[in-house]
Short mmCIF file of C-alpha atoms in Angstrom, two decimals:
data_model
loop_
_atom_site.label_atom_id
_atom_site.label_comp_id
_atom_site.label_asym_id
_atom_site.label_seq_id
_atom_site.Cartn_x
_atom_site.Cartn_y
_atom_site.Cartn_z
CA MET N 1 57.29 -57.61 49.78
CA ALA N 2 53.78 -58.35 50.32
CA TYR N 3 53.67 -56.89 53.90
CA ILE N 4 55.44 -53.78 52.76
CA ASP N 5 52.74 -53.23 49.80
CA ARG N 6 49.82 -53.78 52.32
CA PHE N 7 51.62 -51.15 55.01
CA LEU N 8 51.70 -48.73 52.18
CA THR N 9 48.44 -49.25 50.84
CA TRP N 10 46.86 -49.10 54.61
CA GLY N 11 49.11 -45.93 55.12
CA CYS N 12 47.54 -44.11 51.97
CA PHE N 13 44.12 -45.05 52.85
CA ILE N 14 44.56 -43.46 56.18
CA LEU N 15 46.19 -40.39 54.74
CA THR N 16 43.44 -40.05 52.31
CA LEU N 17 41.05 -40.13 55.35
CA LEU N 18 42.77 -37.69 57.24
CA SER N 19 43.09 -35.38 54.11
CA SER N 20 39.32 -35.60 53.61
CA HIS N 21 38.64 -34.87 57.36
CA ALA N 22 40.90 -31.82 57.40
CA SER N 23 39.12 -30.32 54.06
CA ALA N 24 35.75 -31.00 55.79
CA GLN N 25 36.90 -28.38 58.33
CA THR N 26 36.49 -25.73 55.73
CA CYS N 27 33.15 -24.14 54.90
CA GLN N 28 33.40 -24.49 51.29
CA THR N 29 32.94 -28.35 51.25
CA TYR N 30 30.82 -28.64 54.17
CA THR N 31 27.48 -30.33 53.25
CA PHE N 32 24.47 -29.73 55.62
CA SER N 33 22.87 -32.77 56.86
CA THR N 34 19.47 -31.06 56.42
CA ASN N 35 20.40 -30.27 52.47
CA GLN N 36 20.49 -26.55 53.21
CA ALA N 37 22.24 -24.60 50.80
CA PHE N 38 24.16 -20.95 51.15
CA SER N 39 25.20 -18.77 48.54
CA SER N 40 28.35 -17.61 50.56
CA CYS N 41 30.45 -18.94 53.38
CA VAL N 42 33.57 -17.95 55.28
CA ASP N 43 36.06 -19.69 57.41
CA LEU N 44 36.34 -17.23 60.74
CA PRO N 45 39.85 -16.60 61.95
CA VAL N 46 39.71 -17.68 65.28
CA LEU N 47 37.43 -20.42 67.79
CA SER N 48 36.88 -22.78 65.03
CA SER N 49 34.01 -21.11 63.64
CA TYR N 50 32.32 -20.87 60.23
CA LEU N 51 29.68 -18.57 58.87
CA HIS N 52 27.16 -19.51 55.78
CA TRP N 53 24.78 -17.09 54.64
CA THR N 54 22.50 -16.06 51.88
CA TYR N 55 21.92 -12.33 51.34
CA ASP N 56 18.53 -11.20 49.53
CA ASN N 57 19.44 -7.82 48.16
CA SER N 58 15.87 -7.07 47.12
CA THR N 59 14.27 -7.65 50.62
CA ASN N 60 17.52 -6.80 52.59
CA THR N 61 17.32 -10.08 54.54
CA LEU N 62 19.97 -12.57 55.68
CA SER N 63 19.81 -16.35 56.07
CA LEU N 64 22.57 -17.66 57.83
CA ALA N 65 24.09 -20.65 59.59
CA PHE N 66 26.80 -20.12 62.33
CA ARG N 67 29.00 -23.32 62.95
CA ARG N 68 31.32 -24.07 65.89
CA SER N 69 33.12 -27.17 66.05
CA ALA N 70 34.68 -28.86 68.88
CA LEU N 71 32.49 -27.40 71.49
CA PRO N 72 32.34 -29.12 74.79
CA SER N 73 28.70 -29.98 75.75
CA SER N 74 29.32 -27.60 78.90
CA SER N 75 29.76 -24.73 76.67
CA TRP N 76 27.80 -22.19 74.86
CA THR N 77 28.45 -20.53 71.67
CA ALA N 78 26.98 -17.39 69.84
CA TRP N 79 26.90 -15.05 66.78
CA ALA N 80 25.92 -11.57 66.74
CA ILE N 81 25.82 -8.41 64.73
CA ASN N 82 26.63 -4.98 66.25
CA PRO N 83 24.33 -2.49 64.93
CA SER N 84 26.39 0.79 65.82
CA VAL N 85 30.04 0.14 66.88
CA SER N 86 32.41 -2.64 66.85
CA GLY N 87 32.76 -4.89 69.96
CA MET N 88 30.38 -6.92 72.34
CA VAL N 89 28.35 -4.21 74.10
CA GLY N 90 25.30 -3.39 71.96
CA SER N 91 25.78 -6.57 70.04
CA GLN N 92 22.49 -8.57 68.84
CA ALA N 93 23.40 -12.16 69.66
CA PHE N 94 21.95 -15.52 68.46
CA VAL N 95 22.89 -18.04 71.29
CA ALA N 96 22.97 -21.90 71.50
CA HIS N 97 23.63 -24.39 74.09
CA LEU N 98 22.70 -27.71 75.49
CA GLN N 99 19.87 -28.41 77.99
CA PRO N 100 20.15 -31.09 80.82
CA ASN N 101 17.80 -33.30 78.71
CA GLY N 102 20.42 -33.18 75.72
CA SER N 103 18.21 -30.78 73.57
CA VAL N 104 19.63 -27.77 72.01
CA LYS N 105 18.37 -24.30 73.24
CA ALA N 106 18.67 -21.62 70.45
CA TYR N 107 17.40 -17.88 71.36
CA THR N 108 18.25 -14.38 70.75
CA SER N 109 19.93 -12.17 73.41
CA PRO N 110 20.66 -8.10 73.26
CA VAL N 111 24.27 -7.75 74.84
CA THR N 112 23.95 -4.78 77.13
CA GLN N 113 27.13 -4.79 79.29
CA TYR N 114 30.08 -7.15 79.69
CA THR N 115 28.49 -8.85 82.75
CA THR N 116 25.39 -9.85 80.74
CA THR N 117 24.78 -13.38 81.02
CA LEU N 118 23.21 -13.71 77.69
CA ALA N 119 19.29 -13.83 78.91
CA GLN N 120 16.82 -14.40 76.36
CA GLY N 121 15.40 -11.16 74.72
CA GLU N 122 14.10 -9.47 71.70
CA LEU N 123 16.81 -8.00 69.23
CA SER N 124 16.73 -4.57 67.64
CA PHE N 125 15.78 -5.73 64.30
CA PRO N 126 13.37 -8.57 62.95
CA VAL N 127 14.24 -12.04 63.50
CA GLY N 128 12.64 -15.53 62.37
CA ASP N 129 13.35 -19.09 61.97
CA VAL N 130 15.85 -19.44 64.99
CA SER N 131 16.75 -22.85 65.75
CA ALA N 132 20.38 -25.01 66.43
CA THR N 133 21.54 -28.57 66.18
CA TYR N 134 24.30 -30.46 67.86
CA VAL N 135 26.03 -33.07 66.33
CA ASN N 136 29.50 -34.78 66.98
CA GLY N 137 30.23 -31.68 68.86
CA GLU N 138 29.37 -29.22 66.44
CA MET N 139 26.79 -26.60 67.14
CA THR N 140 25.30 -25.04 64.17
CA ILE N 141 22.84 -22.04 64.69
CA PHE N 142 20.42 -21.20 62.00
CA ALA N 143 18.43 -17.85 61.59
CA SER N 144 16.97 -15.52 59.42
CA LEU N 145 16.83 -11.69 60.02
CA GLY N 146 16.32 -8.39 58.49
CA LEU N 147 19.38 -6.34 58.45
CA PRO N 148 19.32 -3.26 60.68
CA SER N 149 20.52 -0.95 57.63
CA ASN N 150 20.82 -0.95 53.94
CA SER N 151 24.51 -1.32 54.35
CA THR N 152 26.14 -4.91 53.41
CA THR N 153 28.93 -4.68 55.69
CA LEU N 154 28.25 -5.69 59.35
CA ASN N 155 30.27 -5.60 62.49
CA GLN N 156 30.15 -9.27 63.64
CA VAL N 157 31.15 -10.93 66.83
CA TRP N 158 31.21 -14.71 67.71
CA GLN N 159 31.87 -16.06 71.04
CA THR N 160 32.11 -19.24 73.09
CA GLY N 161 31.81 -19.45 77.02
CA PRO N 162 31.16 -22.06 79.77
CA LEU N 163 27.66 -22.94 81.03
CA SER N 164 27.01 -22.81 84.91
CA ASN N 165 23.97 -24.64 85.86
CA TRP N 166 22.85 -24.70 82.14
CA ASN N 167 23.02 -21.26 81.87
CA PRO N 168 25.93 -19.10 79.90
CA THR N 169 28.36 -17.31 81.95
CA ARG N 170 31.10 -14.93 81.11
CA HIS N 171 33.91 -16.06 78.34
CA GLU N 172 37.63 -15.68 78.77
CA ILE N 173 38.69 -12.16 78.19
CA SER N 174 42.08 -13.33 76.54
CA GLY N 175 43.43 -14.72 73.58
CA ASP N 176 40.97 -15.63 70.70
CA ASN N 177 38.05 -14.77 72.83
CA VAL N 178 39.05 -10.95 72.56
CA ARG N 179 39.83 -11.37 68.92
CA SER N 180 36.57 -12.88 67.77
CA MET N 181 34.91 -9.81 66.19
CA GLY N 182 35.54 -7.74 62.92
CA THR N 183 33.55 -6.88 60.20
CA LEU N 184 31.84 -9.01 57.34
CA ASP N 185 31.11 -7.78 53.70
CA LEU N 186 27.94 -9.72 52.64
CA LEU N 187 28.78 -9.37 49.05
CA SER N 188 32.52 -10.05 48.52
CA GLY N 189 32.39 -12.34 51.53
CA ARG N 190 35.72 -10.53 53.12
CA VAL N 191 36.01 -10.86 56.77
CA ALA N 192 38.47 -7.81 58.67
CA SER N 193 39.63 -7.39 61.77
CA THR N 194 38.47 -3.71 63.48
CA GLY N 195 41.55 -3.45 65.16
CA GLY N 196 39.73 -2.61 68.44
CA ALA N 197 40.37 -6.07 70.13
CA ASP N 198 44.05 -5.94 69.06
CA SER N 199 44.51 -2.59 70.42
CA ARG N 200 42.87 -3.42 73.58
CA VAL N 201 44.79 -6.48 73.92
CA THR N 202 47.79 -4.37 73.37
CA ARG N 203 46.83 -1.93 76.12
CA LYS N 204 46.20 -4.77 78.26
CA ASN N 205 49.77 -6.20 77.73
CA THR N 206 51.23 -2.37 78.16
CA HIS N 207 49.33 -2.15 81.50
CA GLY N 208 50.55 -5.57 82.79
CA ILE N 209 54.50 -4.86 81.76
CA LEU N 210 54.53 -1.46 83.09
CA ASN N 211 53.21 -2.51 86.34
CA ALA N 212 55.38 -5.65 86.43
CA VAL N 213 58.33 -3.69 85.81
CA SER N 214 57.50 -0.83 88.01
CA TRP N 215 55.81 -2.44 91.23
CA GLY N 216 57.18 -6.04 90.88
CA LEU N 217 60.82 -5.25 89.94
CA MET N 218 62.09 -1.91 90.11
CA MET N 219 60.69 -1.16 93.75
CA PRO N 220 62.10 -4.09 95.14
CA ILE N 221 65.54 -3.44 93.83
CA GLY N 222 65.21 -0.17 94.94
CA VAL N 223 64.59 -1.63 98.49
CA ILE N 224 67.74 -3.70 98.22
CA ILE N 225 69.96 -0.62 97.33
CA ALA N 226 68.71 1.27 100.44
CA ARG N 227 68.59 -1.33 102.93
CA TYR N 228 72.11 -3.14 101.97
CA LEU N 229 74.35 -0.83 99.88
CA LYS N 230 74.31 1.65 102.46
CA VAL N 231 76.28 -0.66 105.04
CA ALA N 232 79.27 0.01 103.15
CA LYS N 233 80.41 3.28 104.14
CA ALA N 234 82.31 4.20 100.94
CA ALA N 235 78.76 4.19 99.12
CA ASP N 236 77.41 6.82 101.29
CA PRO N 237 75.68 9.16 99.85
CA ALA N 238 75.62 7.47 96.50
CA TRP N 239 73.24 4.54 97.81
CA PHE N 240 70.94 7.45 98.45
CA TYR N 241 70.88 8.73 95.12
CA LEU N 242 70.65 5.59 93.61
CA HIS N 243 67.73 4.39 95.65
CA ALA N 244 66.00 7.77 95.22
CA SER N 245 66.55 7.47 91.35
CA CYS N 246 65.17 3.75 91.17
CA GLN N 247 62.22 4.54 93.30
CA SER N 248 61.15 7.60 91.52
CA ALA N 249 61.49 5.78 88.11
CA ALA N 250 59.52 3.17 89.38
CA TYR N 251 56.89 5.48 90.43
CA ILE N 252 56.72 7.22 87.25
CA ILE N 253 56.15 3.94 85.27
CA GLY N 254 53.71 2.74 87.83
CA ILE N 255 51.87 5.79 87.34
CA ALA N 256 51.53 5.25 83.67
CA GLY N 257 50.78 1.68 84.11
CA PHE N 258 47.96 2.67 86.45
CA ALA N 259 46.76 5.37 83.77
CA THR N 260 46.50 2.41 81.40
CA GLY N 261 44.70 0.58 83.74
CA LEU N 262 41.81 3.46 84.25
CA LYS N 263 41.80 3.49 80.45
CA LEU N 264 40.86 -0.16 80.28
CA GLY N 265 38.48 0.08 83.09
CA ASN N 266 36.43 3.03 81.71
CA GLU N 267 36.36 0.98 78.18
CA SER N 268 34.97 -2.22 80.24
CA GLU N 269 31.46 -0.92 81.38
CA GLY N 270 30.07 -3.48 83.82
CA LEU N 271 33.46 -5.45 83.98
CA HIS N 272 35.27 -5.00 87.32
CA TYR N 273 38.17 -6.29 89.22
CA ASN N 274 37.51 -4.87 92.75
CA HIS N 275 40.47 -6.75 94.53
CA HIS N 276 42.84 -5.75 91.74
CA ARG N 277 41.68 -2.18 91.21
CA GLY N 278 41.63 -1.65 95.04
CA ILE N 279 45.38 -2.74 95.56
CA GLY N 280 46.45 -0.80 92.64
CA ILE N 281 44.63 2.36 94.12
CA ALA N 282 46.39 1.91 97.43
CA LEU N 283 49.57 1.18 96.08
CA ILE N 284 49.47 4.64 94.09
CA CYS N 285 48.59 6.23 97.53
CA LEU N 286 51.06 4.70 99.35
CA ALA N 287 54.04 5.29 96.81
CA THR N 288 52.82 9.01 96.73
CA LEU N 289 53.38 9.03 100.33
CA GLN N 290 56.85 7.65 100.06
CA VAL N 291 57.72 10.29 97.46
CA LEU N 292 56.64 12.88 99.84
CA ALA N 293 58.65 11.37 102.40
CA LEU N 294 61.68 12.03 100.30
CA PHE N 295 61.15 15.91 100.53
CA LEU N 296 60.21 15.78 104.48
CA ARG N 297 63.07 13.75 105.35
CA PRO N 298 64.99 15.02 108.53
CA ASN N 299 68.48 15.14 109.14
CA LYS N 300 70.05 12.24 110.87
CA ASP N 301 70.46 13.93 114.21
CA HIS N 302 66.75 15.43 114.07
CA LYS N 303 64.57 14.14 117.00
CA HIS N 304 61.89 12.88 114.72
CA ARG N 305 64.54 10.67 112.54
CA MET N 306 63.59 7.79 114.08
CA LYS N 307 59.68 7.99 113.51
CA TRP N 308 60.06 9.01 110.16
CA SER N 309 62.45 5.83 109.54
CA ILE N 310 59.76 3.66 110.95
CA TYR N 311 57.28 5.15 108.78
CA HIS N 312 59.23 5.16 105.57
CA HIS N 313 60.30 1.62 106.26
CA SER N 314 56.79 0.22 107.05
CA VAL N 315 55.33 1.81 104.12
CA GLY N 316 58.00 0.80 101.73
CA TYR N 317 57.81 -3.02 102.72
CA THR N 318 53.78 -2.61 102.53
CA VAL N 319 54.23 -1.45 99.03
CA ILE N 320 56.81 -4.16 98.19
CA ILE N 321 54.15 -7.14 99.51
CA LEU N 322 51.04 -5.50 97.76
CA SER N 323 53.09 -4.93 94.55
CA VAL N 324 53.96 -8.65 94.23
CA VAL N 325 50.43 -9.66 95.30
CA ASN N 326 48.86 -7.61 92.50
CA VAL N 327 51.04 -8.49 89.95
CA PHE N 328 49.91 -12.05 90.62
CA LYS N 329 46.39 -11.02 90.50
CA GLY N 330 47.11 -9.25 87.19
CA PHE N 331 48.37 -12.39 85.63
CA GLY N 332 44.99 -14.07 86.63
CA ILE N 333 43.03 -11.56 84.89
CA LEU N 334 45.31 -11.44 81.58
CA LYS N 335 45.96 -15.24 81.69
CA PRO N 336 49.12 -14.88 79.60
CA ALA N 337 51.21 -17.71 78.32
CA GLY N 338 52.59 -19.83 81.02
CA GLU N 339 56.19 -18.94 80.51
CA TYR N 340 55.59 -15.32 81.53
CA ARG N 341 54.10 -16.37 85.04
CA ARG N 342 57.06 -18.81 85.50
CA ALA N 343 59.42 -16.06 84.57
CA TYR N 344 58.01 -13.47 87.06
CA VAL N 345 57.91 -16.47 89.72
CA GLY N 346 61.68 -16.93 88.96
CA VAL N 347 62.15 -13.11 89.22
CA VAL N 348 60.50 -12.96 92.84
CA ILE N 349 62.39 -16.24 93.97
CA THR N 350 65.62 -14.52 92.67
CA LEU N 351 64.73 -11.22 94.59
CA ALA N 352 63.75 -13.44 97.72
CA VAL N 353 67.24 -15.20 97.58
CA VAL N 354 69.02 -11.89 97.37
CA PHE N 355 67.16 -10.46 100.19
CA ALA N 356 68.13 -13.24 102.34
CA VAL N 357 71.85 -13.60 101.26
CA LEU N 358 72.46 -9.70 101.92
CA GLU N 359 70.31 -9.72 105.13
CA VAL N 360 72.64 -12.50 106.77
CA PHE N 361 75.74 -10.72 105.06
CA THR N 362 74.47 -7.25 106.67
CA TRP N 363 74.20 -8.51 109.96
CA VAL N 364 77.66 -10.29 109.94
CA VAL N 365 79.28 -6.93 108.70
CA VAL N 366 77.24 -4.69 111.51
CA ILE N 367 77.88 -7.20 114.47
CA ARG N 368 81.67 -7.13 113.53
CA ARG N 369 81.75 -3.43 112.88
CA ARG N 370 79.92 -3.15 116.76
CA ARG N 371 82.63 -5.49 117.83
CA GLU N 372 85.72 -3.34 116.58
CA GLU N 373 83.95 -0.26 117.76
CA GLU N 374 83.91 -1.84 121.28
CA GLU N 375 87.43 -2.89 120.88
CA VAL N 376 88.50 0.58 119.91
CA GLU N 377 86.25 2.12 122.98
CA LYS N 378 88.05 -0.44 125.11
CA LEU N 379 91.47 0.64 124.02
CA GLY N 380 90.41 4.28 124.57
CA ASN N 381 89.56 3.64 128.14
CA GLY N 382 92.70 2.09 128.82
CA GLY N 383 91.62 -1.53 128.54
CA ARG N 384 88.72 -0.99 131.37
CA GLN N 385 84.78 -1.39 130.65
CA PRO N 386 82.81 1.64 130.36
CA ALA N 387 81.05 2.38 133.27
#
C-alpha cells in the first residue's frame, strides 16, 4: 500500500506540473522576466503566438510584446501591421532572429512584395524601443509605435520562417502560415480572421483539384478509351464519342483550373512558380490543338490520315506526361496533407497498370486477328500463299 500511495502522490505532482506548464502557455498567466506589464493580451489562433499590449488613447500610441514559443534557433519570427489592407504585402513588420554569436537581432522591415527577404528599413509610422529576447526557445519582440490612424482596429499579420546564412528567407505558403492574419480590436481584445487567407487557400485547393481531375485523371482515361476500346469492333463508333466526350470535359475543367491559377498569380505579386506556370501554359496550348484536331480529323481513307494520327497521338501522349509532372509540381507548391499525394500516386500507379495490362491484351487481340485474317486469305486463295 505504501508503494501505491507514493505512486499516486508522484502522479498527482507530475499532473500538477503539466497543468501548470499548459496554463503558462496562455497570455493571461504569463509573467515577463523583465517585470513588464501590459493591460491586454490575446492568444493568437495559429503559430503558437501571443500578443500583449497597452494602448494609450490620449497619445494614440501602442506598446506591445509579441511572443512566439517553440521557435527553432534557425528560424525568424515577425509581427506586423498593415495600414491599408489585410495581408502581407504593404505590412510594416517587426522582425527578430538569432545571429551567429547567439545574440538576438530585432529590427523593422516594410514588406513590399512576396519575395521580400525582410530587409531592414524604416516603417511608415513612428517606432521606438524595438528589442527582442530569446529564452528557452521563445522569441519575444518588444516595441512601441504611433498608430498610423485613429482607428483602434488593426490589420495584423504574424509569421515565422527559416533562416539562410542567418538571414530571413521566404516562409511556407500553406497551412498555418497563410492563416496568420486578421484584425485586432485594441479595446476589446477581439481577434478576427479577415477571410482573405481562407479564401485564398480555398482558391488554391480549387485550382489543385480541378487540374488534378482534368489533366491528371480524365485525360489519361480518355487516352485509355481511345487506344484500347476501339480494338473491340462492337465498340465502334461508341469509343470515339466516349473519347471525345471525356477529353472535352477534361479540357473544360482544365480551362477552369487554368483560370484559377491565373487569378492566384495576379494576387501574388512577386511570387512566381515559373516551371509550374510554363508547363500549365504548354498544356493549355497543346490541349487546344487536340480539340481543334477533332474538327480537322480526316476520313480513314484520306491520304493525310496517317500524318494526322501521328500528330494526334504524339501530342496526346505529351499532354499526359506533362500533366502528371505538373500535378506533382502543384503538390510541391501546395504541400497538402500526405494522404492526398499518396492517393494520387496510387491513381497514377493504377492507371499505369491498366495501361500495361490493356496494352498486352490489345497486342494479343491484334496478333490473333491478323492470323485469322491470313487464314481466311489463304482459304480464299485455295490454300496457296499470296503472291
